[in-house]
PDB file of N, CA and C in Angstrom:
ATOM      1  N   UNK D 352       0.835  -1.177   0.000  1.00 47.00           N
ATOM      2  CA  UNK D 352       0.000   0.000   0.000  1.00 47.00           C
ATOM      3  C   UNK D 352       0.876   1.236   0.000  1.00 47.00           C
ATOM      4  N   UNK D 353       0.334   1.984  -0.150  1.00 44.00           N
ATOM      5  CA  UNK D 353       1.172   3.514  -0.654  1.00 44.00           C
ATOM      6  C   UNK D 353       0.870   4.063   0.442  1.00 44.00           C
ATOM      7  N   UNK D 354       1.872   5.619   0.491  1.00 39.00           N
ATOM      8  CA  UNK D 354       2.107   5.972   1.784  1.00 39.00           C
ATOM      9  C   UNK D 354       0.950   7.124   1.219  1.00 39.00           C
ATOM     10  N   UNK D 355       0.125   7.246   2.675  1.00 39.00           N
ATOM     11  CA  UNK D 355      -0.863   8.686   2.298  1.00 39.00           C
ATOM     12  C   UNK D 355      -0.465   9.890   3.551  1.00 39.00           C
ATOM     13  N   UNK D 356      -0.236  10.885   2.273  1.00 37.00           N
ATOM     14  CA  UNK D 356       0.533  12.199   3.076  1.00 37.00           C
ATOM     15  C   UNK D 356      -0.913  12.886   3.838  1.00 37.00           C
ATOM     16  N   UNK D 357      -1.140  13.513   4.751  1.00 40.00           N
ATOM     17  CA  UNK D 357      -2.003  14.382   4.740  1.00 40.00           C
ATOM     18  C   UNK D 357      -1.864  16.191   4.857  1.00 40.00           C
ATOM     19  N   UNK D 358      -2.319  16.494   3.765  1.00 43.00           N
ATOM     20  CA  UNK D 358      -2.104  17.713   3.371  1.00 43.00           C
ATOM     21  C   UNK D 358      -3.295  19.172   3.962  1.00 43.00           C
ATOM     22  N   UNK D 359      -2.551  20.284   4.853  1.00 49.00           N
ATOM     23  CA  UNK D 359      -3.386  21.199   5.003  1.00 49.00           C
ATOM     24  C   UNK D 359      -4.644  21.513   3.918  1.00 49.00           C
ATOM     25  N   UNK D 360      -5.792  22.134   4.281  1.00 48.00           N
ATOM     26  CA  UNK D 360      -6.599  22.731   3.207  1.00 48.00           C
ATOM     27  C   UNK D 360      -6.579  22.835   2.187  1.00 48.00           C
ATOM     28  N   UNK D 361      -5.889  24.277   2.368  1.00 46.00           N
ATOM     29  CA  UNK D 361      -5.439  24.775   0.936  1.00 46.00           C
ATOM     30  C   UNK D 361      -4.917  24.115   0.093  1.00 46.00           C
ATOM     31  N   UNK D 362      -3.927  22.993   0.314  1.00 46.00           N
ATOM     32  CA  UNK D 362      -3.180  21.891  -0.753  1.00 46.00           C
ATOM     33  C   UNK D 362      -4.337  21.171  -1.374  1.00 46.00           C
ATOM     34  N   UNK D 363      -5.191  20.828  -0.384  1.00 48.00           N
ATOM     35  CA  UNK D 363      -6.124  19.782  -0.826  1.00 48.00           C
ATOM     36  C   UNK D 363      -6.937  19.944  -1.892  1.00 48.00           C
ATOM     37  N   UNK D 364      -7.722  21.526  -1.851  1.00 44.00           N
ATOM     38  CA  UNK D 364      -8.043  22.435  -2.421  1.00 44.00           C
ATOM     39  C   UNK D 364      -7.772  22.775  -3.645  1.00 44.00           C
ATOM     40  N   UNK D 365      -6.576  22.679  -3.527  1.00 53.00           N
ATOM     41  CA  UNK D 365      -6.001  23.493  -4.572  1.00 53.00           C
ATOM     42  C   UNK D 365      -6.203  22.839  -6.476  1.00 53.00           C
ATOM     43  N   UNK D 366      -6.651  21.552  -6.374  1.00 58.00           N
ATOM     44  CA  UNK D 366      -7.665  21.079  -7.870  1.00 58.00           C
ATOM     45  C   UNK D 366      -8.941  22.248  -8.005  1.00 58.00           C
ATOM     46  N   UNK D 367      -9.278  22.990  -7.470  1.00 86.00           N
ATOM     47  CA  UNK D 367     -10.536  23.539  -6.976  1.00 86.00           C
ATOM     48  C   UNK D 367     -10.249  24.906  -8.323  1.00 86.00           C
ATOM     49  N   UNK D 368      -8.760  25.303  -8.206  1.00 89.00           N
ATOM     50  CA  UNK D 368      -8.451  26.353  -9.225  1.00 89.00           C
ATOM     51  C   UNK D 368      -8.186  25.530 -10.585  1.00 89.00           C
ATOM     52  N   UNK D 369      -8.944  26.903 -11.048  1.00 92.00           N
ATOM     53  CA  UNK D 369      -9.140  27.277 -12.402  1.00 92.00           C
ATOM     54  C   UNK D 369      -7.369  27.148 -13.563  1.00 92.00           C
ATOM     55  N   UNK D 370      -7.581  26.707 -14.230  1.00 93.00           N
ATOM     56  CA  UNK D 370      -6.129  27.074 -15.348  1.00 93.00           C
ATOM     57  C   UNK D 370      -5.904  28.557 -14.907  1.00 93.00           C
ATOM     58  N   UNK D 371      -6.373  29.498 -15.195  1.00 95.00           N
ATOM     59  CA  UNK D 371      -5.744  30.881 -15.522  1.00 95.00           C
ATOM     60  C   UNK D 371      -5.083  31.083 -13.991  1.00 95.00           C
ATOM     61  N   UNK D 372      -5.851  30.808 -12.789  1.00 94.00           N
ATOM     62  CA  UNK D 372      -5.472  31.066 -11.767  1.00 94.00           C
ATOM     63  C   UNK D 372      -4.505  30.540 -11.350  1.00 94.00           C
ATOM     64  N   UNK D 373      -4.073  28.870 -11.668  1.00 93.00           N
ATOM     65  CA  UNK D 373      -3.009  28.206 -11.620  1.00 93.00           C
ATOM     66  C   UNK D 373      -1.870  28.844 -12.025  1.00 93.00           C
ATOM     67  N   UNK D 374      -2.062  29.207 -13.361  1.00 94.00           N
ATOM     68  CA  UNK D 374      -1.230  29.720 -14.245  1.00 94.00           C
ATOM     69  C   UNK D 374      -0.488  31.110 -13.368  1.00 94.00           C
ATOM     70  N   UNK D 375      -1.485  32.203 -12.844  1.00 95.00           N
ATOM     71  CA  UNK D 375      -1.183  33.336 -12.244  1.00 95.00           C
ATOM     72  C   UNK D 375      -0.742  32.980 -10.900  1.00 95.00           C
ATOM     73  N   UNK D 376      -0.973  31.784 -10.091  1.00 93.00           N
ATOM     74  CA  UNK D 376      -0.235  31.756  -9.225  1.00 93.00           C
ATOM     75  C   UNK D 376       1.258  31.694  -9.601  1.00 93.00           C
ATOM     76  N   UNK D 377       1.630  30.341 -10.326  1.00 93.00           N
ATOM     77  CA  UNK D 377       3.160  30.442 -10.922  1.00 93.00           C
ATOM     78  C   UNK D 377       3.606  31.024 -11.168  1.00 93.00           C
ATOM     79  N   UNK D 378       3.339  32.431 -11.744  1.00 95.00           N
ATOM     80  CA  UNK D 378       3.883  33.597 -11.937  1.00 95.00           C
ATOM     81  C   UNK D 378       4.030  34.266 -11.001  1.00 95.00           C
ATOM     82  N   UNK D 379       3.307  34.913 -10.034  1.00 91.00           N
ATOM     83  CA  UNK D 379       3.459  35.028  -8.993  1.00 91.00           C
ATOM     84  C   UNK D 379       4.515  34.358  -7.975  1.00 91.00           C
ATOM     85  N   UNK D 380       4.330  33.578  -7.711  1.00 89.00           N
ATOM     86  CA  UNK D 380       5.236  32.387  -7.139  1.00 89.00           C
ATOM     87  C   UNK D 380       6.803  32.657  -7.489  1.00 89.00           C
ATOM     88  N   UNK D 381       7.082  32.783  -8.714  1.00 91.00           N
ATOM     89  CA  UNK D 381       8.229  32.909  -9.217  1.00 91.00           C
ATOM     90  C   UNK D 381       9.163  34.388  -8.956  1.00 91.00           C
ATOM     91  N   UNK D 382       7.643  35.295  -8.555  1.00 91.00           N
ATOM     92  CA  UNK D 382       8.594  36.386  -7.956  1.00 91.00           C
ATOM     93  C   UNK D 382       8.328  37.701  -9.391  1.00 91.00           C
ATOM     94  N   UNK D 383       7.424  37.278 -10.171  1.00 94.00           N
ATOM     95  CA  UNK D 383       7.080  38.833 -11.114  1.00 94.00           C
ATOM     96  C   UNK D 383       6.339  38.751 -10.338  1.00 94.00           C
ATOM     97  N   UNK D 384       6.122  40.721 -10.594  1.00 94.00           N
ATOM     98  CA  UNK D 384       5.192  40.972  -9.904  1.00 94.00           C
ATOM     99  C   UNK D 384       3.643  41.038 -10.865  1.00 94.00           C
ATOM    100  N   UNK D 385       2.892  42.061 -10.435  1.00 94.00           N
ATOM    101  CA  UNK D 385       1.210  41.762 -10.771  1.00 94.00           C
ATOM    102  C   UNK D 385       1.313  42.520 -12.132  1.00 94.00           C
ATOM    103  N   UNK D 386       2.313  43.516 -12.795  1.00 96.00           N
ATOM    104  CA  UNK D 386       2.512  44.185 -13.532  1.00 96.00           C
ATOM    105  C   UNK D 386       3.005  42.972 -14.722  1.00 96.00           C
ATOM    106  N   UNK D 387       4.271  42.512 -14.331  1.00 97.00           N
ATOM    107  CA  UNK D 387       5.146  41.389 -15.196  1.00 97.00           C
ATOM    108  C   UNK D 387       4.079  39.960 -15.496  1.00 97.00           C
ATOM    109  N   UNK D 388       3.507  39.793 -14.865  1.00 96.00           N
ATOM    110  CA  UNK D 388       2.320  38.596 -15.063  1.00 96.00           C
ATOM    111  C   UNK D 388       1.336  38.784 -15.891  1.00 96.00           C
ATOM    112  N   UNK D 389       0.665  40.502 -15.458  1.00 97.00           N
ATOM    113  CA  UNK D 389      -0.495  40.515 -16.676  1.00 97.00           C
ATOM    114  C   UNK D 389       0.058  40.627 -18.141  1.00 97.00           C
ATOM    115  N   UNK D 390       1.385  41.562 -18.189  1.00 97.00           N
ATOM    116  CA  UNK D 390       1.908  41.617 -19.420  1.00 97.00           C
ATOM    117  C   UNK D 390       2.099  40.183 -20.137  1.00 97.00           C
ATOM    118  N   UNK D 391       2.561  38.844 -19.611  1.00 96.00           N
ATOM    119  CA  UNK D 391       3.223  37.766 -19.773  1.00 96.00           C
ATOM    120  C   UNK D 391       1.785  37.100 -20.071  1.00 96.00           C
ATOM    121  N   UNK D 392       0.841  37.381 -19.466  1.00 96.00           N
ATOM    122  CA  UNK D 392      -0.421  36.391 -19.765  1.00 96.00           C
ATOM    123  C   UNK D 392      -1.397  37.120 -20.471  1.00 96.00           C
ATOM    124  N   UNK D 393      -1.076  38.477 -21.246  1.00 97.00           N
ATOM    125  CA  UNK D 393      -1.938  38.989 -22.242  1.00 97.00           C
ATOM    126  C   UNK D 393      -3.140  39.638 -21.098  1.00 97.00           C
ATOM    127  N   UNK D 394      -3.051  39.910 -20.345  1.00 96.00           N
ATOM    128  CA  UNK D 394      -4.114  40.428 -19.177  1.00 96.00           C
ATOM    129  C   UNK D 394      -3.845  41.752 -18.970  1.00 96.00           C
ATOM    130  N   UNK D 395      -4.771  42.757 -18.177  1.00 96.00           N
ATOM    131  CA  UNK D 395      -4.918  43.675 -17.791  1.00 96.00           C
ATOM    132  C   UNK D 395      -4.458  43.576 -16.375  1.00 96.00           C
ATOM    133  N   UNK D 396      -3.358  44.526 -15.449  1.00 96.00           N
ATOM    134  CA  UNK D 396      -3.263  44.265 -14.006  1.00 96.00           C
ATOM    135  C   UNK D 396      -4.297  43.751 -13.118  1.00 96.00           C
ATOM    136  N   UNK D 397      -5.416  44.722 -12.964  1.00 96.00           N
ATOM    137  CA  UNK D 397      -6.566  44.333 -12.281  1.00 96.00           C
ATOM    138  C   UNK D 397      -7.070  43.121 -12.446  1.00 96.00           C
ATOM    139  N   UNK D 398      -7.141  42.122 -13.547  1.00 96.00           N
ATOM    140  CA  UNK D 398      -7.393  40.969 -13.531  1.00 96.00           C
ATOM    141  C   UNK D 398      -6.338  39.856 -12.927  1.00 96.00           C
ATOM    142  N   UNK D 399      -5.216  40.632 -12.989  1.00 96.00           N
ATOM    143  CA  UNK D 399      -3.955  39.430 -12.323  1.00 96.00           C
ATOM    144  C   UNK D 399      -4.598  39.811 -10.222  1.00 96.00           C
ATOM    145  N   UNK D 400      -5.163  40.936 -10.554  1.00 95.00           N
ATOM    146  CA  UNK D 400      -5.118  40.928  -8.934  1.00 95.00           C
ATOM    147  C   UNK D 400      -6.887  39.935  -8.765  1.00 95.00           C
ATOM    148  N   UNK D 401      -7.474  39.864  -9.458  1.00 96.00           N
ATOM    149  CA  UNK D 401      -8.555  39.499  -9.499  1.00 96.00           C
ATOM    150  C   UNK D 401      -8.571  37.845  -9.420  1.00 96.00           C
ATOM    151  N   UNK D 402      -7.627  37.570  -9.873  1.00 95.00           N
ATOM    152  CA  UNK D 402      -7.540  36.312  -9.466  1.00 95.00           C
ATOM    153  C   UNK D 402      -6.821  35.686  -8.235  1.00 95.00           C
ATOM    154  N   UNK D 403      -6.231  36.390  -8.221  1.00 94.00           N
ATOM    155  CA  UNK D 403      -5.298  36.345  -6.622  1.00 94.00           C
ATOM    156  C   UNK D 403      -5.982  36.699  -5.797  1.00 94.00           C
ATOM    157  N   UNK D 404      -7.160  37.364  -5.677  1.00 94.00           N
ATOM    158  CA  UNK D 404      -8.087  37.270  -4.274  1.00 94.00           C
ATOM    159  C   UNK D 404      -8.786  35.949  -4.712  1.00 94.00           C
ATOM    160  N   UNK D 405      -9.420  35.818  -5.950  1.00 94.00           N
ATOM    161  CA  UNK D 405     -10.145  34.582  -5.773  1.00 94.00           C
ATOM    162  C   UNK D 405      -9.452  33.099  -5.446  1.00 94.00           C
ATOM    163  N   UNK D 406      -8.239  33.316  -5.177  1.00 93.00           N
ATOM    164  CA  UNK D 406      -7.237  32.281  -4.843  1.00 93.00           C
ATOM    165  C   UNK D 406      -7.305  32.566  -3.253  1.00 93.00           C
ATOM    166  N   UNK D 407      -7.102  33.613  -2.910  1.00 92.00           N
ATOM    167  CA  UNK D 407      -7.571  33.551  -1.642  1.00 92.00           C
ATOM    168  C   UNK D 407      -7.705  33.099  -0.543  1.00 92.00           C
ATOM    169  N   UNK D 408      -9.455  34.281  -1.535  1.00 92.00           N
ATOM    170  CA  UNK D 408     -11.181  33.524  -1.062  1.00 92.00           C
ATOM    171  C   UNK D 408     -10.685  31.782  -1.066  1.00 92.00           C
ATOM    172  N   UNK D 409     -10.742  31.141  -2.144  1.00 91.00           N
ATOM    173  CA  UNK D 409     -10.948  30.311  -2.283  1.00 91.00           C
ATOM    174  C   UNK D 409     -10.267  28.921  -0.864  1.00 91.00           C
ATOM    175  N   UNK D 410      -8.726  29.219  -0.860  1.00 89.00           N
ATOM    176  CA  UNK D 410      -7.850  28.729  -0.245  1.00 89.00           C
ATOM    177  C   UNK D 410      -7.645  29.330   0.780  1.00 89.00           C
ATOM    178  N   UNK D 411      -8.242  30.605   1.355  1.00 90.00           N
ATOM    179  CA  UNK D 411      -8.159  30.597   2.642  1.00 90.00           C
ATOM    180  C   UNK D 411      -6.572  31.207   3.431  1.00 90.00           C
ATOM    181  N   UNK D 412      -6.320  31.808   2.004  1.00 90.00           N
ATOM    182  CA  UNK D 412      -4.943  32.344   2.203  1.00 90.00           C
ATOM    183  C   UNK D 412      -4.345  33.748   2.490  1.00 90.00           C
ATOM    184  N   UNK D 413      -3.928  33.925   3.307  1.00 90.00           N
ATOM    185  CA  UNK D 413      -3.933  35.825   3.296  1.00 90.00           C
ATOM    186  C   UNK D 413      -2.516  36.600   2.983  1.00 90.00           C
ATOM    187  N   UNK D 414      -1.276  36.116   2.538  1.00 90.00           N
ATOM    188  CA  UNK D 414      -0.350  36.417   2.284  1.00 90.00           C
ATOM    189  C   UNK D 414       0.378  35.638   1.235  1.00 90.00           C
ATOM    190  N   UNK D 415       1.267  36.620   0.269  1.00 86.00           N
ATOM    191  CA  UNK D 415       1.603  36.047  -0.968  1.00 86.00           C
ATOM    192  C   UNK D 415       3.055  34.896  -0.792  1.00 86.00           C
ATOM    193  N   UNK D 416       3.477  35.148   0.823  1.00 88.00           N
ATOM    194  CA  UNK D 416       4.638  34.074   1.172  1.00 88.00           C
ATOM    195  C   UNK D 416       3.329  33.098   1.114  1.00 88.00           C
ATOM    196  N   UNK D 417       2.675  32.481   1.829  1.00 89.00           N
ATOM    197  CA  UNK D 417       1.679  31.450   1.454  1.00 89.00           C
ATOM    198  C   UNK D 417       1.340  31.183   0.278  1.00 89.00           C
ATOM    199  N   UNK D 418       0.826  32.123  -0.351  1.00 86.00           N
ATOM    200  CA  UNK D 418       0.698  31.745  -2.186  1.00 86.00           C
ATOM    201  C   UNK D 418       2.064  30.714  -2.347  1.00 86.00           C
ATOM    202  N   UNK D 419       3.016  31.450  -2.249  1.00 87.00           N
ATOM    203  CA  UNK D 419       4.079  31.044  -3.053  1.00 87.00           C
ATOM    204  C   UNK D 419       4.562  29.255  -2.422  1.00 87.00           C
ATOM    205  N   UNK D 420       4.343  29.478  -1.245  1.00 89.00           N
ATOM    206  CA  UNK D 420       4.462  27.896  -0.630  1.00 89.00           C
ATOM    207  C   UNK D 420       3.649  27.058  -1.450  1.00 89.00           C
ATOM    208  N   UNK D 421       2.268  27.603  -1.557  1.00 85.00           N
ATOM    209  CA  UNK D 421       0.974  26.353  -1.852  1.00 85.00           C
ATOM    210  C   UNK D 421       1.687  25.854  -3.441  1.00 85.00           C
ATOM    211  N   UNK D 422       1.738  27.372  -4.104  1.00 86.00           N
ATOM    212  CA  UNK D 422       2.696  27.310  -5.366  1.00 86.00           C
ATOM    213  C   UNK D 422       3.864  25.603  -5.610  1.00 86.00           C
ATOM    214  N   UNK D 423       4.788  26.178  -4.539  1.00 86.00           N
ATOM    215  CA  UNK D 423       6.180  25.233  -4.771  1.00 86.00           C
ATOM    216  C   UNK D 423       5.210  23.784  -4.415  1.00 86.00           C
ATOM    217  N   UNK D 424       4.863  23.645  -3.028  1.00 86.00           N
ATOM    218  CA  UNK D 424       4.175  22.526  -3.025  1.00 86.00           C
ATOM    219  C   UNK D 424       2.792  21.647  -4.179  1.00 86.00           C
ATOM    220  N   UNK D 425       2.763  22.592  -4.897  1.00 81.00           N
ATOM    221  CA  UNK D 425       1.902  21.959  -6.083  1.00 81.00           C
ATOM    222  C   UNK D 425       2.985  21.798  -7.269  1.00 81.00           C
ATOM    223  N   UNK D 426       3.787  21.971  -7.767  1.00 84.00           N
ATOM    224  CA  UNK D 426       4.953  22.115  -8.390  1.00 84.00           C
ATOM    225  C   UNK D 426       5.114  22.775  -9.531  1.00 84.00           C
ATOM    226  N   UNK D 427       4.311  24.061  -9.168  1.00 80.00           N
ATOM    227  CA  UNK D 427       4.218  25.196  -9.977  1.00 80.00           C
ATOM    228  C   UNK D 427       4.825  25.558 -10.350  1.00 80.00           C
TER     229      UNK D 427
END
């Protein structure tokens, strides 16, 4: 039998996001900022921030060092 990890929330969660949001976390994650991401994903700023609250909302997350963890731990 295989070993079963158990993972906080947010990890668990984290199938729950959308492609684009996936996508804008990794960017994020990597350290552009909200400016370098919308340019890179054909977006308007306000929508790179628009998804990053709904990442959040969603995950329950309130700081972008957390983003960036949930990030590495999904292998963004």
């Amino acid at each position: 039998m295989g070993l079963t990890l158990t993972m906080p929330n947010a990890e668990a969660s984290a199938p729950a996001l959308a492609p684009r949001e996936r996508e804008t976390l990794r960017h994020i994650a990597a350290g552009r900022t909200y400016l370098q991401t919308a340019r890179h994903m054909g977006l308007s700023k306000h929508t790179v921030d628009a998804y990053l609250r709904r990442i959040r909302a969603k995950l329950n997350i309130n700081s972008t060092a957390e983003l960036t963890r949930l990030a590495i731990s999904l292998g963004l």
